[in-house]
mmCIF file of C-alpha atoms in Angstrom:
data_model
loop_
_atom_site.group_PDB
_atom_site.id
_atom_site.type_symbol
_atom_site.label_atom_id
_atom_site.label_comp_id
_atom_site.label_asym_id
_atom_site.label_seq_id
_atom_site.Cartn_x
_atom_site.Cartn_y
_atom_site.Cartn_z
ATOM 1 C CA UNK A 102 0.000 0.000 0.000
ATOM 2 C CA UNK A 103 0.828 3.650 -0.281
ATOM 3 C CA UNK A 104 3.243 4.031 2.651
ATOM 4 C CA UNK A 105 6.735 6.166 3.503
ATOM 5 C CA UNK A 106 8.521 4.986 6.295
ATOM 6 C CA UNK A 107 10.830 7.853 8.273
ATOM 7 C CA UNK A 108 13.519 7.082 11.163
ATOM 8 C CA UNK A 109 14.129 7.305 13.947
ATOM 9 C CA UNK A 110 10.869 9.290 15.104
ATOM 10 C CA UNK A 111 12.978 11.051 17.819
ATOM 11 C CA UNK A 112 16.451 11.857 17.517
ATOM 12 C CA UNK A 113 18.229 13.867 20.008
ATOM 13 C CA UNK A 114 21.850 15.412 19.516
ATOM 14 C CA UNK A 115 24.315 17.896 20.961
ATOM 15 C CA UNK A 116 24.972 21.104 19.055
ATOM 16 C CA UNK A 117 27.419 20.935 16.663
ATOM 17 C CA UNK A 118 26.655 17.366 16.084
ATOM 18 C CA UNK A 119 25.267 16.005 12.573
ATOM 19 C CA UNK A 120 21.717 14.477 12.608
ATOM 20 C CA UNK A 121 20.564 11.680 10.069
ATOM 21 C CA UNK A 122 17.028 11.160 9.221
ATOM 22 C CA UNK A 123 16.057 8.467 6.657
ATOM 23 C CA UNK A 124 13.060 7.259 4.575
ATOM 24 C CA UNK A 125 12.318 4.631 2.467
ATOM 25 C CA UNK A 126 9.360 4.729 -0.299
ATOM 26 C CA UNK A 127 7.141 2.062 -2.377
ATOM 27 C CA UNK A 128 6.989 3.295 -5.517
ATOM 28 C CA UNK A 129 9.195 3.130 -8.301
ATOM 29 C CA UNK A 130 7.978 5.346 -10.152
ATOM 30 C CA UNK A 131 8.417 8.259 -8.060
ATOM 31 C CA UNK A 132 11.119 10.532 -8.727
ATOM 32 C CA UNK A 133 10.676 13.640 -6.466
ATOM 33 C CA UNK A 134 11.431 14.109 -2.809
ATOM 34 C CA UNK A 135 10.958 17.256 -0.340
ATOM 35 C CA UNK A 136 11.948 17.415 3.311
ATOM 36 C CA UNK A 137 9.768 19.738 5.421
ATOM 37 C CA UNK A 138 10.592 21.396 8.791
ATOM 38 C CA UNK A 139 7.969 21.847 11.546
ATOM 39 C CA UNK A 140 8.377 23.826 13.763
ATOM 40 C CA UNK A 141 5.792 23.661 17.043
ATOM 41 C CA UNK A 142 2.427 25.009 15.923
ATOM 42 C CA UNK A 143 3.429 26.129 12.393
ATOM 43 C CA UNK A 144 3.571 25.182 8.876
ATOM 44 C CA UNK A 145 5.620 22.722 7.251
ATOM 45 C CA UNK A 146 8.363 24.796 5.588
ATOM 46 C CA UNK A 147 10.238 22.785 2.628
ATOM 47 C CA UNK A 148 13.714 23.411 3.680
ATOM 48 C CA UNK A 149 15.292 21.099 0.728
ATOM 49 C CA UNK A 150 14.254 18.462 -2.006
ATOM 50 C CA UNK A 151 15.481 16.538 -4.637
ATOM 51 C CA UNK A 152 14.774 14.961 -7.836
ATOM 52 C CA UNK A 153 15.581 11.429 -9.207
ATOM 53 C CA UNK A 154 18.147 12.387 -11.542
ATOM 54 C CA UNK A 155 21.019 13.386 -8.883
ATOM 55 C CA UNK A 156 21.913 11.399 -6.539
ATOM 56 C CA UNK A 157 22.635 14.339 -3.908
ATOM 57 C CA UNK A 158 22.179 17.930 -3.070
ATOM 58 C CA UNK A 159 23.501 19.963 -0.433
ATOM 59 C CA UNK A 160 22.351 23.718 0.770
ATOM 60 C CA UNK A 161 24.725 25.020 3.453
ATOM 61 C CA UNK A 162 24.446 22.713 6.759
ATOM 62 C CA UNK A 163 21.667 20.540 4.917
ATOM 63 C CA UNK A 164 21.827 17.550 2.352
ATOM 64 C CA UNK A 165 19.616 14.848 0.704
ATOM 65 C CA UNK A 166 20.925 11.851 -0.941
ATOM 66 C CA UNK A 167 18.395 9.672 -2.575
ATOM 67 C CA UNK A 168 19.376 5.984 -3.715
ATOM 68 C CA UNK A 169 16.935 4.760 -6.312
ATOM 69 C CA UNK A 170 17.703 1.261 -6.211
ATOM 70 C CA UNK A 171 17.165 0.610 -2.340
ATOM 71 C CA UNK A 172 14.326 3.375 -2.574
ATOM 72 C CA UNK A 173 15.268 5.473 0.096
ATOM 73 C CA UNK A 174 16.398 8.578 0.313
ATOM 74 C CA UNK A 175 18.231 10.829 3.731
ATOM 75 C CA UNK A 176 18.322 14.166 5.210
ATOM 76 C CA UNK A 177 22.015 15.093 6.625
ATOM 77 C CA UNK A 178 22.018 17.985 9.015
ATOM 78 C CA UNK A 179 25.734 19.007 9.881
ATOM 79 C CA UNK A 180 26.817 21.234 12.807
ATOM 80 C CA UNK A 181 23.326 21.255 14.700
ATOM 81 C CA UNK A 182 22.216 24.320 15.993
ATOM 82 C CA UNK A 183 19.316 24.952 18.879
ATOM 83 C CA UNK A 184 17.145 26.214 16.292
ATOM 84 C CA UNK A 185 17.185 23.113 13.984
ATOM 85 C CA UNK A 186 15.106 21.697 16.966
ATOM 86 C CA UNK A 187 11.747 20.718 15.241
ATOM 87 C CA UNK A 188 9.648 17.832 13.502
ATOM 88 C CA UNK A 189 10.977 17.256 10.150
ATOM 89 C CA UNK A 190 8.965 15.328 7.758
ATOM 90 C CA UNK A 191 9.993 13.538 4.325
ATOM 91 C CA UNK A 192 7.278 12.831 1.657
ATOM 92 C CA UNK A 193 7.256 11.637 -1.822
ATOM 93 C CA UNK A 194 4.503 10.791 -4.531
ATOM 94 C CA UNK A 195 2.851 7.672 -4.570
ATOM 95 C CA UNK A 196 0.956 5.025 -6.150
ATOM 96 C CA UNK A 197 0.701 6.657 -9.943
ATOM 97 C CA UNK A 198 -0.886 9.831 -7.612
ATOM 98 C CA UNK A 199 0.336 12.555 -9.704
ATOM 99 C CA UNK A 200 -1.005 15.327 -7.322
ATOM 100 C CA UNK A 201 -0.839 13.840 -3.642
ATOM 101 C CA UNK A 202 2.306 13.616 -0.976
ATOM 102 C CA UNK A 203 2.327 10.974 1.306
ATOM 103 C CA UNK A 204 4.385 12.114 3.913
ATOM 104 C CA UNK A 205 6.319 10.285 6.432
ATOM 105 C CA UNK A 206 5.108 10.228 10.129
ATOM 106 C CA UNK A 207 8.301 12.781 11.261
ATOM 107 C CA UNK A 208 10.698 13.254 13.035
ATOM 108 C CA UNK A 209 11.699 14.996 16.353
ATOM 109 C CA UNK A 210 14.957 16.263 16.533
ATOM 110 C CA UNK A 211 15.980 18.306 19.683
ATOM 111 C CA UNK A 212 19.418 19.793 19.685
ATOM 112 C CA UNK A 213 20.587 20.189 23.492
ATOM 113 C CA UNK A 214 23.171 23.408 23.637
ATOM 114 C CA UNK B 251 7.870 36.817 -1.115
ATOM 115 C CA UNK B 252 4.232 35.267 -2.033
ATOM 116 C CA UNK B 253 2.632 33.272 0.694
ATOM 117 C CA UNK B 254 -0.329 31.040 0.574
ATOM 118 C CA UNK B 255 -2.787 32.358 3.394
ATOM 119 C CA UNK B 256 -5.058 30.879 5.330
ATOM 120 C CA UNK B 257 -8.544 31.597 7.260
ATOM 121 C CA UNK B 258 -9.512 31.586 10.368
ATOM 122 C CA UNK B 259 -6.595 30.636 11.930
ATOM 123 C CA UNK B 260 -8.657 28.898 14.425
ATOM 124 C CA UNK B 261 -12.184 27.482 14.288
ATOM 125 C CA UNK B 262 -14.328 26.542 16.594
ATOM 126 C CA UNK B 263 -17.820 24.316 16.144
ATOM 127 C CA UNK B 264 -20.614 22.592 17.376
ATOM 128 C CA UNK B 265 -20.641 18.581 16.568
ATOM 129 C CA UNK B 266 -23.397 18.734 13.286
ATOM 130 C CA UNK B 267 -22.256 22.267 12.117
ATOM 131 C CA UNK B 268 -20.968 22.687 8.855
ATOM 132 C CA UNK B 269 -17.065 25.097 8.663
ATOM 133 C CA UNK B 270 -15.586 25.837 5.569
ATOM 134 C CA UNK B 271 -12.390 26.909 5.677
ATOM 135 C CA UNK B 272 -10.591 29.607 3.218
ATOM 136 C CA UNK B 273 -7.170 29.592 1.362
ATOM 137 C CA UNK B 274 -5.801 32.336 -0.562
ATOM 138 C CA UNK B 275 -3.117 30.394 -3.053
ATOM 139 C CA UNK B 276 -0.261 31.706 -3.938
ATOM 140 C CA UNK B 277 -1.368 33.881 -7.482
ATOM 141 C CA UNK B 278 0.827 32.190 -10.094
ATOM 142 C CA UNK B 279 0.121 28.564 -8.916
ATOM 143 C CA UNK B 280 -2.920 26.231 -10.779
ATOM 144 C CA UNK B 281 -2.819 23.198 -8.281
ATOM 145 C CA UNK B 282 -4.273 22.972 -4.584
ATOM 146 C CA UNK B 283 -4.308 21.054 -1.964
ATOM 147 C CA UNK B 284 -5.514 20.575 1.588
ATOM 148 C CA UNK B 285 -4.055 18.314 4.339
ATOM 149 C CA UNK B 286 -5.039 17.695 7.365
ATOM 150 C CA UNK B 287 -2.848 16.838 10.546
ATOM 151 C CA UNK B 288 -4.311 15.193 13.801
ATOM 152 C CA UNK B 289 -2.315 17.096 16.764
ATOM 153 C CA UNK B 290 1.140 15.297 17.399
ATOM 154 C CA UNK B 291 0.315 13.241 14.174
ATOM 155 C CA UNK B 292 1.946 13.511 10.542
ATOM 156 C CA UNK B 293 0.324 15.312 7.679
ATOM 157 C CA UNK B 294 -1.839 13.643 5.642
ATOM 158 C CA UNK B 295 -3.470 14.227 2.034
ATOM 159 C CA UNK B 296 -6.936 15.094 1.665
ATOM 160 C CA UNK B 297 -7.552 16.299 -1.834
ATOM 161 C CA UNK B 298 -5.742 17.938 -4.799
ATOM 162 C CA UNK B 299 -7.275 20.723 -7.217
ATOM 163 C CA UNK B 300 -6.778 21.344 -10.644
ATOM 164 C CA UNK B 301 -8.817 23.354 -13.562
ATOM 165 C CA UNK B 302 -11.802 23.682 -11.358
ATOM 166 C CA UNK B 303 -12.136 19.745 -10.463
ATOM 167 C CA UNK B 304 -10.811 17.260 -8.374
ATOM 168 C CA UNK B 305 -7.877 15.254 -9.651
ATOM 169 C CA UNK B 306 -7.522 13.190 -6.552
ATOM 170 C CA UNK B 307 -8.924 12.096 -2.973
ATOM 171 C CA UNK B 308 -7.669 10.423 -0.168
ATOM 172 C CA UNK B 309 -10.047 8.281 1.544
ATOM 173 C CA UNK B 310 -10.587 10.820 4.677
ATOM 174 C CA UNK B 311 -12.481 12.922 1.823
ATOM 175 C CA UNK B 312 -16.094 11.551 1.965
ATOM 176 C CA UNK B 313 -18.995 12.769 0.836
ATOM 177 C CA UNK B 314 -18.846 15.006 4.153
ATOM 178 C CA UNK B 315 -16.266 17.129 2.500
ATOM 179 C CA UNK B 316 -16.117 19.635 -0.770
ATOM 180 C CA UNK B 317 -13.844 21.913 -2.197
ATOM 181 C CA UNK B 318 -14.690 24.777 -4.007
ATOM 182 C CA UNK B 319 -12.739 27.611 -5.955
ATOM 183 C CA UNK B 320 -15.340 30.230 -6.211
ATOM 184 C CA UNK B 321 -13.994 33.658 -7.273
ATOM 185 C CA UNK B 322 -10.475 32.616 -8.893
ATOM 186 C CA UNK B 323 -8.384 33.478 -6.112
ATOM 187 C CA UNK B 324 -9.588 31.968 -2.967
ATOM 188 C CA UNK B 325 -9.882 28.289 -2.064
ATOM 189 C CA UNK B 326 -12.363 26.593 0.133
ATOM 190 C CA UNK B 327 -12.981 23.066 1.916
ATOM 191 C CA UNK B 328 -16.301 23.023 3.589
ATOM 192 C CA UNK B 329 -17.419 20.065 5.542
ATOM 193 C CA UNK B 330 -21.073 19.475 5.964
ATOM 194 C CA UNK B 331 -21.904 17.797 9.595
ATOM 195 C CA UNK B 332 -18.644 18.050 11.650
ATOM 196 C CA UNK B 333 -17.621 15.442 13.808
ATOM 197 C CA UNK B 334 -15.457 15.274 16.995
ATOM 198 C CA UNK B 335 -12.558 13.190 14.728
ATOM 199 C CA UNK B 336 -12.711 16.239 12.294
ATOM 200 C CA UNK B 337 -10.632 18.239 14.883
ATOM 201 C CA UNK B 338 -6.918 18.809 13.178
ATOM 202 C CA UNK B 339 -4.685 21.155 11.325
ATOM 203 C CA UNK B 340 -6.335 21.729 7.996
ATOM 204 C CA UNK B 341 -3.474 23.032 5.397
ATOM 205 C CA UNK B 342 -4.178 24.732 2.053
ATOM 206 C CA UNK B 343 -0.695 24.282 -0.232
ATOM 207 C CA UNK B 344 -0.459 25.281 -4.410
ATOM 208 C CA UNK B 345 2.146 24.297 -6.797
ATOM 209 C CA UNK B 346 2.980 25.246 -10.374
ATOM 210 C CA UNK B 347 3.035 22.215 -11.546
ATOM 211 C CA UNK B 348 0.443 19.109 -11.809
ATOM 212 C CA UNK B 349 2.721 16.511 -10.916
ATOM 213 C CA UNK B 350 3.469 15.741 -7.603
ATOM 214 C CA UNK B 351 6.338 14.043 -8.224
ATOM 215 C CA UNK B 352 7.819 17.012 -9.588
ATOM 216 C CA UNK B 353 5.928 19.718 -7.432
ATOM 217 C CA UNK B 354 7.130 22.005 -5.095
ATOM 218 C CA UNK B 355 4.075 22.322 -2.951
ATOM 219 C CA UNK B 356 3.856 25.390 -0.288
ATOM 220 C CA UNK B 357 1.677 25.260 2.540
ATOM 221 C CA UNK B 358 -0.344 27.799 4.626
ATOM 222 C CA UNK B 359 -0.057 28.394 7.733
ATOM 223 C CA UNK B 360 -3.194 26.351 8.710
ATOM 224 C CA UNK B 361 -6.748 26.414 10.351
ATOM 225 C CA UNK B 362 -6.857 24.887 13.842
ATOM 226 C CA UNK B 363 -10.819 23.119 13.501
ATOM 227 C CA UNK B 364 -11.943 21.864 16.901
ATOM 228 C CA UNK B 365 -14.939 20.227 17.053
ATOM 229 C CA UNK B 366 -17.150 20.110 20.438
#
């Protein structure tokens, strides 16, 4: 069934350490993935996505790497700061469903100072 | 920079009562979308909007629910007869494009519904 399946659901880390979230994803066919950040009470914010025809993509302290074969794809956050604390959420588009995200269930990533 | 919007920010109803809830997306975009997310729960597709129709449901989107684009700017999702399991974060997002597998989709800042 239409499922995307995000670890670890809570991750917590000292600042300045780097923070791995992963996801894996059923369909094949899909070939574009965003990462969103919430923070508490607020929108989901896309902070970084990628498309199947790189294998990575960095923006400053943030990077996704997507591997097509195993179908999953990971956010990398590198020198954690206090205010990377939130839920972070992967997604991707699934089961032929050209206009729906199934997101993952999130992820809660404190960063202790 | 453009910004979908979103209204109320929070709702409050009556079990039975009907809500509809208003989006304002962003100007250039042709495809919207709500989600809904049960508090402390993930996000979770409801519908997707394109050339005045529906071009996809989840199940959550029974016959209790409708979207409407009335007026070319704003977007709406009523629902009919509310019920307690209704209460969530409803978000309105828009893309540019029709694909979801290639669309960037931004999201509103949400409508808190609680139902009594």
């Amino acid at each position: 069934g239409e499922n995307v399946e995000q670890h670890p659901s809570t991750l917590s880390v000292q600042e300045g350490d780097s923070a791995v979230i992963k996801c894996t994803y059923s369909d094949s066919a899909s070939n574009y993935f965003p990462w969103y950040k919430q923070e508490l009470g607020k929108r989901p914010q896309l902070i970084i996505d990628i498309r199947s025809n790189v294998g990575e993509k960095k923006d400053q302290r943030i990077a996704v790497t997507l591997n097509k074969t195993a179908k999953h794809f990971s956010l990398h956050i590198t020198e954690t700061q206090p205010e990377d604390s939130a839920v972070y959420f992967c997604a991707a588009p699934l089961s032929g469903g050209y206009n729906k995200l199934i997101f993952g269930a999130g992820t809660r990533l404190a960063v202790h100072p | 920079e453009p910004e979908v919007t979103q209204t109320p920010s929070h709702q409050v109803t009556q079990m039975g009562q009907e809500v509809i809830l208003r989006c304002v997306p962003i100007s250039n975009h042709l495809y919207f979308y709500w989600y809904r997310q049960i508090l402390g729960q993930k996000v979770e597709f409801l519908v997707s909007f394109y050339n005045n129709e529906i071009s996809e449901k989840s199940e959550i989107f029974d016959d209790q629910f409708s979207v409407e684009r009335p007026d070319g700017s704003n977007f709406t999702l009523k629902i009919r007869s509310t019920k307690l399991e209704d209460s969530a974060m409803y978000f309105c997002a828009s893309g540019t494009s029709g694909l979801a597998r290639d669309n960037e989709q931004f999201f509103g800042p949400g409508t808190r519904l609680t139902v009594l």
